[in-house]
Coordinates of C-alpha atoms in Angstrom, one line a residue:
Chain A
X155 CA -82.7 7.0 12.3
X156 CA -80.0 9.1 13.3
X157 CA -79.2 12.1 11.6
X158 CA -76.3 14.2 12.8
X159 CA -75.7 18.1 11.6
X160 CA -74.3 21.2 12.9
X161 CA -75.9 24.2 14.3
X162 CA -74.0 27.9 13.8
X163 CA -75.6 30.5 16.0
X164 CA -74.5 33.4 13.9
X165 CA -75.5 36.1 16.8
X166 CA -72.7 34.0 19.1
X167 CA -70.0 34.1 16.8
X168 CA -67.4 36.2 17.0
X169 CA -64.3 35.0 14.4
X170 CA -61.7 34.1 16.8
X171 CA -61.1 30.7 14.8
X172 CA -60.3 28.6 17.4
X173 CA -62.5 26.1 15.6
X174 CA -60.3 26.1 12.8
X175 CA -57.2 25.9 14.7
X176 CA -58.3 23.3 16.9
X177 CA -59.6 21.1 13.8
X178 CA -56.2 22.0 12.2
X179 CA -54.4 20.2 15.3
X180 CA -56.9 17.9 16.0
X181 CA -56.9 16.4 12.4
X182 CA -53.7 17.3 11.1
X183 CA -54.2 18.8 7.7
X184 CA -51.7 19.8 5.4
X185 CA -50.6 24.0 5.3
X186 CA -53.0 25.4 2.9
X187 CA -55.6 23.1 3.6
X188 CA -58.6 24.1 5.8
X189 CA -61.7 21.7 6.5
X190 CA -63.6 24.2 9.3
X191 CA -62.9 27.8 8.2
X192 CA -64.6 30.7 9.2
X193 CA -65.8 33.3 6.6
X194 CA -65.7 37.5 7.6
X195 CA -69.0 38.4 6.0
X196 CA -71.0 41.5 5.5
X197 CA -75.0 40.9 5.1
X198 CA -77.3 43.6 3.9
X199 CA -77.0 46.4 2.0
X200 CA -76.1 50.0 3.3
X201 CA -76.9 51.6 5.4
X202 CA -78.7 48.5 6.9
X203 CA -75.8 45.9 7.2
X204 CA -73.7 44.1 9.8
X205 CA -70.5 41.8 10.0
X206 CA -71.0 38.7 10.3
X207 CA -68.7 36.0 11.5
X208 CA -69.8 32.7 9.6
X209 CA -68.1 29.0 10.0
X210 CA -68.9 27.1 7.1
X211 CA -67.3 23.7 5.9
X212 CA -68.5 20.3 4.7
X213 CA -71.9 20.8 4.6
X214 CA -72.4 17.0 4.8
X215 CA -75.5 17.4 2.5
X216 CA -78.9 14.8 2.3
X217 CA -78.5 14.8 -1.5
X218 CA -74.3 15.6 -2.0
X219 CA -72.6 16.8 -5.2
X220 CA -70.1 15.2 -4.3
X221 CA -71.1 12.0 -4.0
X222 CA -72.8 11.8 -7.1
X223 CA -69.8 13.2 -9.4
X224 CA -67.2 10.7 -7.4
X225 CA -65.8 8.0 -9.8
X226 CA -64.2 5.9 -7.5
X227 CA -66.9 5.4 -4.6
X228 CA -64.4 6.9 -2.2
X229 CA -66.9 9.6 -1.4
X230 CA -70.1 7.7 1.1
X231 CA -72.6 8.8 3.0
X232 CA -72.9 6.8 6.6
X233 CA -76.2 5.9 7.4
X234 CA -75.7 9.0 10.0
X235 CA -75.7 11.5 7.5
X236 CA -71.6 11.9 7.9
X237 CA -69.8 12.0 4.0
X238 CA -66.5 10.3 4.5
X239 CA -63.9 10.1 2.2
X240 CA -61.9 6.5 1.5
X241 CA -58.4 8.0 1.4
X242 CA -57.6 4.2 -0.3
X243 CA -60.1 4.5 -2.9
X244 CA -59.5 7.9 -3.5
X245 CA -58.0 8.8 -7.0
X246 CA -57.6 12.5 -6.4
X247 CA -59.3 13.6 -9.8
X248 CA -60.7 16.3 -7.6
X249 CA -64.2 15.8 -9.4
X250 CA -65.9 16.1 -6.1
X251 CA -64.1 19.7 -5.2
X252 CA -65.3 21.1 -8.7
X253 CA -69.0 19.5 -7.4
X254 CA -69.2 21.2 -4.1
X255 CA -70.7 24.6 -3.9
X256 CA -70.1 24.9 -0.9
X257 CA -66.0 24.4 -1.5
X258 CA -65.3 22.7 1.2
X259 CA -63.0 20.3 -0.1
X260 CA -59.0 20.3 -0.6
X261 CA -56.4 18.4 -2.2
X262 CA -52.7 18.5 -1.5
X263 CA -50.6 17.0 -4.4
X264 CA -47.4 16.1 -2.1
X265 CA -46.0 15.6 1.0
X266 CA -46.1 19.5 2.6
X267 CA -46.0 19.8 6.5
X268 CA -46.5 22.5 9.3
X269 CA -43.0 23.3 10.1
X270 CA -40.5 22.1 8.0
X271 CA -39.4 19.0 5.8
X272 CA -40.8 16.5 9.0
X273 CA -44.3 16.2 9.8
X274 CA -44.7 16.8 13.4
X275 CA -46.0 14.9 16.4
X276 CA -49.6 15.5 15.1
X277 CA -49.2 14.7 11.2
X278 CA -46.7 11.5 12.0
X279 CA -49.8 9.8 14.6
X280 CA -52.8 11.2 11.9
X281 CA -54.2 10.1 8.7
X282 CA -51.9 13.3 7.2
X283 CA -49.8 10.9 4.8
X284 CA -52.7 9.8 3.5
X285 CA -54.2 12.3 2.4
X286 CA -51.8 14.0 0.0
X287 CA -52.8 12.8 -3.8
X288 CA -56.4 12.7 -2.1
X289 CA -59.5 14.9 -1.7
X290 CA -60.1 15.4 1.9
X291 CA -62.8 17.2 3.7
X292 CA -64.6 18.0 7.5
X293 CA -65.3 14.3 8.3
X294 CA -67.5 15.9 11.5
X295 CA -64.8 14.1 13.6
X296 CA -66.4 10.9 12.7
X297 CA -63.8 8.6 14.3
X298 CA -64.1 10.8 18.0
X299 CA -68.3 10.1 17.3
X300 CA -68.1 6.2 16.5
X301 CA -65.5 6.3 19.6
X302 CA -67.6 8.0 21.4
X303 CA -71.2 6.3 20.7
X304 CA -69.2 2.9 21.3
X305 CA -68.7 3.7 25.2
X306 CA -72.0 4.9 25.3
X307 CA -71.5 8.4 24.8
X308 CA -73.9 11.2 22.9
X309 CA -72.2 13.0 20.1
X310 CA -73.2 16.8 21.0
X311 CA -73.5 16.5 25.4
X312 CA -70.2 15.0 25.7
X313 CA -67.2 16.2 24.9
X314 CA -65.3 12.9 23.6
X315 CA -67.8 11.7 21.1
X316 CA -68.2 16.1 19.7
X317 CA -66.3 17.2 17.4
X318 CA -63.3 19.4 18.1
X319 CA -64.3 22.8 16.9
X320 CA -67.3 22.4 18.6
X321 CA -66.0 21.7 21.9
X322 CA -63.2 24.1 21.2
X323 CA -65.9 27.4 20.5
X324 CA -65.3 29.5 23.2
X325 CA -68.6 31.4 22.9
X326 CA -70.8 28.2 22.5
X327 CA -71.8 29.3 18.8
X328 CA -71.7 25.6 17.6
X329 CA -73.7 22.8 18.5
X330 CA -74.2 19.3 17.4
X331 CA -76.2 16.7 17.7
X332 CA -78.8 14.5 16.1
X333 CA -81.9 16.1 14.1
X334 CA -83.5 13.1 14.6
X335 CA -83.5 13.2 18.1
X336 CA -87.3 15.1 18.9
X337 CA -85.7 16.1 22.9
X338 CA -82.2 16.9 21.9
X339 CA -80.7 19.9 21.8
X340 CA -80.4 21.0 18.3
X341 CA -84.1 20.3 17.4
X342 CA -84.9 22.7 20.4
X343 CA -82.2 25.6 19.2
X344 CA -84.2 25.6 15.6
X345 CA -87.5 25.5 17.1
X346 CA -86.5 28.2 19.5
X347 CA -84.7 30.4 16.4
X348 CA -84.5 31.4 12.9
X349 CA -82.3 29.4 10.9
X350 CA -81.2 29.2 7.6
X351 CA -79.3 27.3 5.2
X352 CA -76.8 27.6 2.8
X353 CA -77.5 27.6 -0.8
X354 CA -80.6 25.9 0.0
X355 CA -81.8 25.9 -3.8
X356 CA -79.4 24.0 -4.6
X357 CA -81.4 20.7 -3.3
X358 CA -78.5 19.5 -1.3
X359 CA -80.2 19.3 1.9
X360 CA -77.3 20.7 4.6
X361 CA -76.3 19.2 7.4
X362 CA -75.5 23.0 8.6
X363 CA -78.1 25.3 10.0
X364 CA -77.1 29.0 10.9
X365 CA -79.6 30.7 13.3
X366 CA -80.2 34.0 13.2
X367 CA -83.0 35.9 15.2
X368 CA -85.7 38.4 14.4
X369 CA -84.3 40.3 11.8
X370 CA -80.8 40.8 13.0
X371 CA -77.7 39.5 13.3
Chain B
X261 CA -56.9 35.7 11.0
X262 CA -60.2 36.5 9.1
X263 CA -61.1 35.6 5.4
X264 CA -64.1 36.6 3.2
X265 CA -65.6 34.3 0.6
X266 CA -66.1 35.6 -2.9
X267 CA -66.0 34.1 -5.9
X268 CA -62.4 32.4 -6.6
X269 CA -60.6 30.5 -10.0
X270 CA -60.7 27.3 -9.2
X271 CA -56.7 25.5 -9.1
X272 CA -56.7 22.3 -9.2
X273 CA -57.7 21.4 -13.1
X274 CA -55.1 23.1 -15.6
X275 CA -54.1 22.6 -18.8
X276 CA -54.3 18.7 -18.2
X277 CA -57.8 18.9 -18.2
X278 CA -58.1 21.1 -20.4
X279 CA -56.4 18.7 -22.6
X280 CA -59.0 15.7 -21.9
X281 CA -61.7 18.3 -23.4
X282 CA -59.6 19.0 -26.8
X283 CA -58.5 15.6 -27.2
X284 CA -61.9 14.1 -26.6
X285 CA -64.3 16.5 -28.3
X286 CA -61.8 16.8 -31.8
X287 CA -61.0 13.2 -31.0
X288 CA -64.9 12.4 -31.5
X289 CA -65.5 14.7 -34.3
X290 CA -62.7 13.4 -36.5
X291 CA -64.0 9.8 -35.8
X292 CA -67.5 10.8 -37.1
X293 CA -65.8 12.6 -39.8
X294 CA -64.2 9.7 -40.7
X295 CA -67.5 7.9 -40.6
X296 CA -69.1 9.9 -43.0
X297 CA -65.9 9.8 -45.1
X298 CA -66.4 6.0 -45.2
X299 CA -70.1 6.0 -45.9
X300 CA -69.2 7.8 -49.2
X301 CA -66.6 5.4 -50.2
X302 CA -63.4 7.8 -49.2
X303 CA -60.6 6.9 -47.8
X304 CA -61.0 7.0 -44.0
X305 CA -58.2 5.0 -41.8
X306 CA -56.1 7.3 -40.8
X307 CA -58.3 9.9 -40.1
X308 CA -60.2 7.1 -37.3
X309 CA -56.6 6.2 -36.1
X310 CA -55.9 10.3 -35.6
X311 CA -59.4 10.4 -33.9
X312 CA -58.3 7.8 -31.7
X313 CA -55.0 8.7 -31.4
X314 CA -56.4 12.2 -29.8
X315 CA -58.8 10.6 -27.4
X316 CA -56.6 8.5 -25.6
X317 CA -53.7 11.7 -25.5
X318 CA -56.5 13.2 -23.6
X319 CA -57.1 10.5 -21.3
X320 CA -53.5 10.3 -20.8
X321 CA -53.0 13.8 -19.9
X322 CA -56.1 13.4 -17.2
X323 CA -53.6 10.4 -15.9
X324 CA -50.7 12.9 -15.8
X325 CA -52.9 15.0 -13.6
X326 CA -54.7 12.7 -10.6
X327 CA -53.6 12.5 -7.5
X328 CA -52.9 8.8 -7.3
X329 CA -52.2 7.8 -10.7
X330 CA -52.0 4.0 -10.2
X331 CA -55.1 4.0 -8.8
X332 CA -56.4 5.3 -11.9
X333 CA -58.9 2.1 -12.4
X334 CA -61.3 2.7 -9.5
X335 CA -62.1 5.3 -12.0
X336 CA -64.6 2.4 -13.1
X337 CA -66.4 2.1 -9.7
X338 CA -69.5 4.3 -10.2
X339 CA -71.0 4.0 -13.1
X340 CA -74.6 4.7 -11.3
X341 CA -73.9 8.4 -11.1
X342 CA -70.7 9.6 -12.2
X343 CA -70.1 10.7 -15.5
X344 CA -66.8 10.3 -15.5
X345 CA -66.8 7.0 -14.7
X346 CA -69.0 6.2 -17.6
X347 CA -66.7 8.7 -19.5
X348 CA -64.2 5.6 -18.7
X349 CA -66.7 3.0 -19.7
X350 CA -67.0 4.2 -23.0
X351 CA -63.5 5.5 -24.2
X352 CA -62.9 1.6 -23.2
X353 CA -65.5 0.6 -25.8
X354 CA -63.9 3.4 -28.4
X355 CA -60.3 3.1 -28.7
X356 CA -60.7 -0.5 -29.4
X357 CA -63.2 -0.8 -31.8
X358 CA -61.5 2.2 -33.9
X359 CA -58.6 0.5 -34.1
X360 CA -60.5 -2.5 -35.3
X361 CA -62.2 -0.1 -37.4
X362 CA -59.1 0.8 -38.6
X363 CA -57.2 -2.1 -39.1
X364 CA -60.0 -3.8 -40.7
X365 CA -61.0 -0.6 -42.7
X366 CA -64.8 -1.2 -42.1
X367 CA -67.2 1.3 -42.2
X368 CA -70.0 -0.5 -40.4
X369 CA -67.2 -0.4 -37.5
X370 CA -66.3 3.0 -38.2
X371 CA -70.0 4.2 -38.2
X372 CA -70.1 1.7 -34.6
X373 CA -67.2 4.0 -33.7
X374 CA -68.7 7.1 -34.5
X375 CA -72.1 6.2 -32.1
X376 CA -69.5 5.1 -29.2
X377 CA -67.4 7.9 -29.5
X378 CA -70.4 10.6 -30.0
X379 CA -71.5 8.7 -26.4
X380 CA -67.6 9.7 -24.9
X381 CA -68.4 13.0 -26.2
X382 CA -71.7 13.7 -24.4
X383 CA -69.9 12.3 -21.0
X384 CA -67.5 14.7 -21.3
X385 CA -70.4 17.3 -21.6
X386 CA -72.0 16.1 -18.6
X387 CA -68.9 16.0 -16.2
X388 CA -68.8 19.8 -16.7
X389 CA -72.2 19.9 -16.4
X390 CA -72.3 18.2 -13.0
X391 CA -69.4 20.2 -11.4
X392 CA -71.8 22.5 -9.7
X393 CA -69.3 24.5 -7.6
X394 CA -68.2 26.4 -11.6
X395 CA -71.0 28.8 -12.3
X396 CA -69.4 28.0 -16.2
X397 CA -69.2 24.7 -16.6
X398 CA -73.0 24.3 -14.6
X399 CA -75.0 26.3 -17.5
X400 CA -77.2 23.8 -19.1
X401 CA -76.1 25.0 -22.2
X402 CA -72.5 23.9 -21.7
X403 CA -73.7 20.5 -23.4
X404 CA -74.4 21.4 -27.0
X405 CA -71.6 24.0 -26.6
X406 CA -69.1 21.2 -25.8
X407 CA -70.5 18.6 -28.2
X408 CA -70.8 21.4 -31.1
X409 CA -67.3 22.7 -30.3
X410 CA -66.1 18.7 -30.7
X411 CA -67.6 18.3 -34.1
X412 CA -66.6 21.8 -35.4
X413 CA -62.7 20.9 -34.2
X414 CA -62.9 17.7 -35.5
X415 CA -64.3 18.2 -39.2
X416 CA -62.0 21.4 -38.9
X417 CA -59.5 19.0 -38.6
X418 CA -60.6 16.6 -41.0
X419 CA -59.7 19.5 -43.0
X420 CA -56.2 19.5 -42.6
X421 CA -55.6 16.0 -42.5
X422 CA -58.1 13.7 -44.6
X423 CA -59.7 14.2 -47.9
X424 CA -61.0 17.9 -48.2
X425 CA -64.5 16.7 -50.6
X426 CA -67.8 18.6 -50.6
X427 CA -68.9 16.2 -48.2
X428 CA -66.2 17.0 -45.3
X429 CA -66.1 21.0 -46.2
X430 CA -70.5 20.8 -45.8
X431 CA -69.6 18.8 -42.7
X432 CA -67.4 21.5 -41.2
X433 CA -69.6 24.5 -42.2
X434 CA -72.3 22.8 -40.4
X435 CA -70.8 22.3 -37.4
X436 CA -68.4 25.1 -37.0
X437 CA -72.0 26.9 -37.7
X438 CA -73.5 25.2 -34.7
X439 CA -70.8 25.5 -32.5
X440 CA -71.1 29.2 -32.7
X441 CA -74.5 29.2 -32.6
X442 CA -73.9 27.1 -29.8
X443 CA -71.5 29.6 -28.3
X444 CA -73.6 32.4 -28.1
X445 CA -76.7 30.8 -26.5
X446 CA -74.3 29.7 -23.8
X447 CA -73.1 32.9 -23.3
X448 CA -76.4 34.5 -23.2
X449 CA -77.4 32.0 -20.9
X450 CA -74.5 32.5 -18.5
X451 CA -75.2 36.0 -18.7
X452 CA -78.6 35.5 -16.9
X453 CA -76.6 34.0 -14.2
X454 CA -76.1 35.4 -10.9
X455 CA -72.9 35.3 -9.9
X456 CA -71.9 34.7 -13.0
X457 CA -69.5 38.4 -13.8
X458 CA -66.3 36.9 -13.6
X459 CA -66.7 34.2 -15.8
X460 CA -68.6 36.7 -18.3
X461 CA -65.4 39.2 -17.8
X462 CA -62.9 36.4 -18.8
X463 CA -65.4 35.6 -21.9
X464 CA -64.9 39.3 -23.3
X465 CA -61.8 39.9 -22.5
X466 CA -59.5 40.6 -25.7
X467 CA -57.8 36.8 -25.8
X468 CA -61.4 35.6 -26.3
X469 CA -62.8 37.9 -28.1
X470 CA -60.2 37.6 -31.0
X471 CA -60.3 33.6 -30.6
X472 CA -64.2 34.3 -31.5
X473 CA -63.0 36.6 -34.5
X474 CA -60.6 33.3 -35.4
X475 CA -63.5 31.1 -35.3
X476 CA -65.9 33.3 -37.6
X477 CA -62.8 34.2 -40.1
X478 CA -62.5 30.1 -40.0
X479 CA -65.8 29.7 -40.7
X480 CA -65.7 32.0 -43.4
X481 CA -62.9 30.5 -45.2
X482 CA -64.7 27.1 -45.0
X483 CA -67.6 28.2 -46.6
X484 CA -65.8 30.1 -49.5
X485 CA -64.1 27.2 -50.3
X486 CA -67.5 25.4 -50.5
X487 CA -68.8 27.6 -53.0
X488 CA -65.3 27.7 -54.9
X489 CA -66.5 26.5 -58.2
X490 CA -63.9 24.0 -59.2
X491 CA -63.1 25.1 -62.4
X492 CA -63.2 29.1 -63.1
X493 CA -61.7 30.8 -66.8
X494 CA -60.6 33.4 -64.2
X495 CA -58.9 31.5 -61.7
X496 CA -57.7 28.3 -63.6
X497 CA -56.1 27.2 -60.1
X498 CA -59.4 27.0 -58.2
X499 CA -58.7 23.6 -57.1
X500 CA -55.5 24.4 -55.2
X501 CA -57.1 27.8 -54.1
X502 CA -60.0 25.7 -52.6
X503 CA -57.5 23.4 -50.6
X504 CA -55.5 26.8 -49.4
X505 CA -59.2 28.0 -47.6
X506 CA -60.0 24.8 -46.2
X507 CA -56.7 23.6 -45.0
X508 CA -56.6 27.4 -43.0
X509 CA -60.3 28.1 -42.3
X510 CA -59.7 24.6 -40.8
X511 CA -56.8 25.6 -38.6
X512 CA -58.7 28.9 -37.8
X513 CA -61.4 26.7 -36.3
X514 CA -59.3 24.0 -34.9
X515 CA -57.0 26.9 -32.9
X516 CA -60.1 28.6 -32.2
X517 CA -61.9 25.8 -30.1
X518 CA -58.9 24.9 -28.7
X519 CA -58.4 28.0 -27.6
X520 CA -61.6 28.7 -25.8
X521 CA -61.8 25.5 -24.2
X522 CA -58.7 26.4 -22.4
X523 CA -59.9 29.6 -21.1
X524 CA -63.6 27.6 -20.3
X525 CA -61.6 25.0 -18.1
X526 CA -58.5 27.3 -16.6
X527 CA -59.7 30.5 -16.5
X528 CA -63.2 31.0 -16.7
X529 CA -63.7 28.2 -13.9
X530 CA -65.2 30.2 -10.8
X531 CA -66.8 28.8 -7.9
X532 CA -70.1 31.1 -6.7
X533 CA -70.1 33.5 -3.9
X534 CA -71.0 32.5 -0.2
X535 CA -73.8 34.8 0.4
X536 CA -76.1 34.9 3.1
X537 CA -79.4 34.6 2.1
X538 CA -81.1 37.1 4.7
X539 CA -80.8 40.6 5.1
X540 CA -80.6 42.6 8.6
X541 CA -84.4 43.8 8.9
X542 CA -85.9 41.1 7.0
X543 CA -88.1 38.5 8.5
X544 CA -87.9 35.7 6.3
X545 CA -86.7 32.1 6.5
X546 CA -84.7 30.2 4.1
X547 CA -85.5 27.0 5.3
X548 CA -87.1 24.7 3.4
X549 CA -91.1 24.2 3.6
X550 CA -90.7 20.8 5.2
X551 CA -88.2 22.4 8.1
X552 CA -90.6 25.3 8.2
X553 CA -93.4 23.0 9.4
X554 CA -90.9 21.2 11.7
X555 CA -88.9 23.9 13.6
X556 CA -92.0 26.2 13.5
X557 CA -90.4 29.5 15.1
X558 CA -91.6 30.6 18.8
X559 CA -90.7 34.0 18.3

């Protein structure tokens, strides 16, 4: 079984955010509306503490909030792992961004573009109309994977079946790949690191490790 | 361009939704109000059609607020999990068999009412409850605070509306009573809470303290008119005296509740913190036992 998730190396990072900007172009998302963000943290408590650069998003949780909470079934779970949201099904009660606790999800109530009343060449060919009235969320480039895994490709060693930010991190602070996959890159990463999770007692399983290393970020 | 991630109001359900929660829960507890009326032989119609009447204003103003509003059936899709969706399920079951109730002026459907609609009211419980990204709506105790508050607003209201016997003045001290004893245990829990300031700040802040005082001087009226014998040589007018306490304590508490919910759903709403579970220095893991085992460090 195939389980695809995310690996942050937290030590790598260094908060230039040309993840965000390159999912921002890649998927279109309405002004306002972020689906791979990352956070300007401080960890620790003086004088022990450090800055830490943090991309967070859909944590595309085993057990999701979302999911549960969703009265319309738009929110699914693939049997990858990857939550999608049915843009067509979608009612936008925003039940599921009131869920999250990781607040990764958005809604924009109306028609609102990057520059100006017309959407540009990147809204007009995307799902951007789509998703105003809607909840919408990191969808781990899901339509580059299934492209991607159709010709044959791995999600996480090539580049057109990745997701955008990853392939976009210009310090090689995110991977991806598939847990489930004993020889594959991101089972080696957290057996060669420390990792953590977010929220982790909440139950929710992430699909998002963060390594860290001995004591230090 | 950098951002940090505290804690942060949610925006996207307002006074809409707040709405849902004041309709529904003083919907609900004028229905069973009007259930109780009926079981003691008073008159009980209009105070089940007002019931009514309030739950589906609610629903309404949740239909006013979605995204896609003519999608607003798919609402029914997921009855497995989602408590809104069974929130659906049973208002459908509700509005109809009040106004049956109603029409027909049977009790034994306004008491079926009354079970149905007690049923909408612990859904709507439970959709707070499940929204765990709100530290306030999360707290286990939100459940008996929203189902007291629902019956304390309703009898309040049966107050002002219905028949204002022993019966529906006991009913309202009762559960104006347990709403604030509801209250505070849900404060206290919150409190307990990490994370949880912001939410506690908005809670003691001066709106909400005085809608508090509103609720007690309610509650207080209420009961005095309880105990208002009905005929006194020093007060000859103790019946319409009794009607002038109930008819405002009544207010005081219906104002009151709405009042709170309000701030509970617009302003009190806060998501939790982002924080990083390890500190520079430390040597522990978060992961879970079972990723432990797996990923077993080389370091």
């Amino acid at each position: 079984m195939t389980r695809y998730v995310m690996v942050a190396d937290l030590r790598r990072c260094v908060g230039c955010q040309t993840c965000t900007a390159a999912c921002k172009e890649g998927n279109a998302t309405p002004p306002g509306v972020q689906w791979r963000r990352v956070l300007d943290l401080e960890s620790g408590t003086y004088p022990e503490v450090s800055r830490v650069f943090m991309p967070i998003g859909c944590q595309h949780c085993a057990n999701p909030p979302c999911l549960e909470v969703c009265p319309s079934t738009a929110t699914r779970q693939r049997d990858d792992g990857i939550i999608t949201i049915d843009y067509d099904l979608c009612i936008g009660c925003s039940y599921c961004i009131m869920a999250c606790p990781y607040d990764a999800r958005a809604l924009s109530d109306r028609p609102h573009y990057a520059f100006g009343d017309a959407p540009t060449e990147a809204e007009a060919a995307g799902a951007h109309a789509k998703m105003v009235g809607v909840a919408s969320k990191c969808t781990f480039c899901a339509g580059r994977i299934d492209a991607g895994t159709a010709r044959g490709l791995i999600p996480g060693q090539d580049p057109e079946a990745t997701p955008l930010c990853v392939n976009a991190c210009i310090s090689g602070a995110l991977s991806f790949g598939d847990i489930e996959d004993e020889h594959g890159r991101i089972v080696k990463l957290l057996a060669e690191n420390r990792a953590f999770r977010l929220h982790e007692n909440e139950g929710t399983e992430p699909g998002f490790y963060y390594i860290w290393d001995k004591g230090t970020l | 361009m950098s951002e940090t991630m505290g804690s942060r109001r949610q925006r996207y359900w307002d006074l809409r939704a707040a709405g849902n929660f004041i309709g529904g829960g003083s919907g609900t507890g004028l229905i069973i109000a009007a259930a109780v009326a009926a079981a003691y032989g008073n008159a009980f119609r209009e105070t089940l059609m007002l019931g009514i009447a309030l739950i589906a204003v609610g629903l309404a103003l949740v239909w006013f607020e979605i995204g896609k509003p003519w999608r607003a059936l798919h609402v029914f899709f997921h009855p497995r999990t989602s408590w809104m969706t069974r929130e659906g399920i049973v208002a459908g079951v509700v509005i109809p068999l009040g106004v049956a109730a109603a029409m027909d002026a049977s009790p034994t459907l306004a008491w079926l009412t009354a079970v149905f609609a007690g049923g909408f009211l612990y859904c709507q419980a439970r959709i707070l409850r499940a929204a765990r990204a709100i530290l306030a709506w999360r707290q286990e105790e939100i459940v008996a605070l929203i189902i007291a508050a629902g019956l304390a607003e309703g009898a309040a209201l049966a107050l002002i509306v219905g028949p204002r016997g022993g019966i529906g003045l006991g009913l309202a001290v009762a559960a104006a009573l347990a709403r604030e004893i509801a209250w505070r245990r849900y404060r206290d829990g919150l409190a307990r809470k990490r994370g949880a300031a912001a939410s506690l700040a908005v809670f003691a802040a001066p709106p909400a303290r005085r809608l508090g005082l509103l609720h007690r001087a309610g509650l207080g009226l209420i009961a005095a008119a309880l105990i208002v014998p009905l005929s006194s040589p020093w007060f000859p007018d103790t019946a319409d005296a009794r009607v002038l306490l109930a008819i405002v304590g009544g207010a005081s508490v219906v104002l009151a509740g709405f009042g709170v919910k309000v701030l509970l759903i617009t302003r009190a709403a806060f998501t939790g913190a982002i924080v990083i579970p390890i500190t520079p220095g430390t040597s522990a893991s978060s992961l879970s036992p079972q990723d432990e085992g797996r990923f077993a460090t080389k370091l």
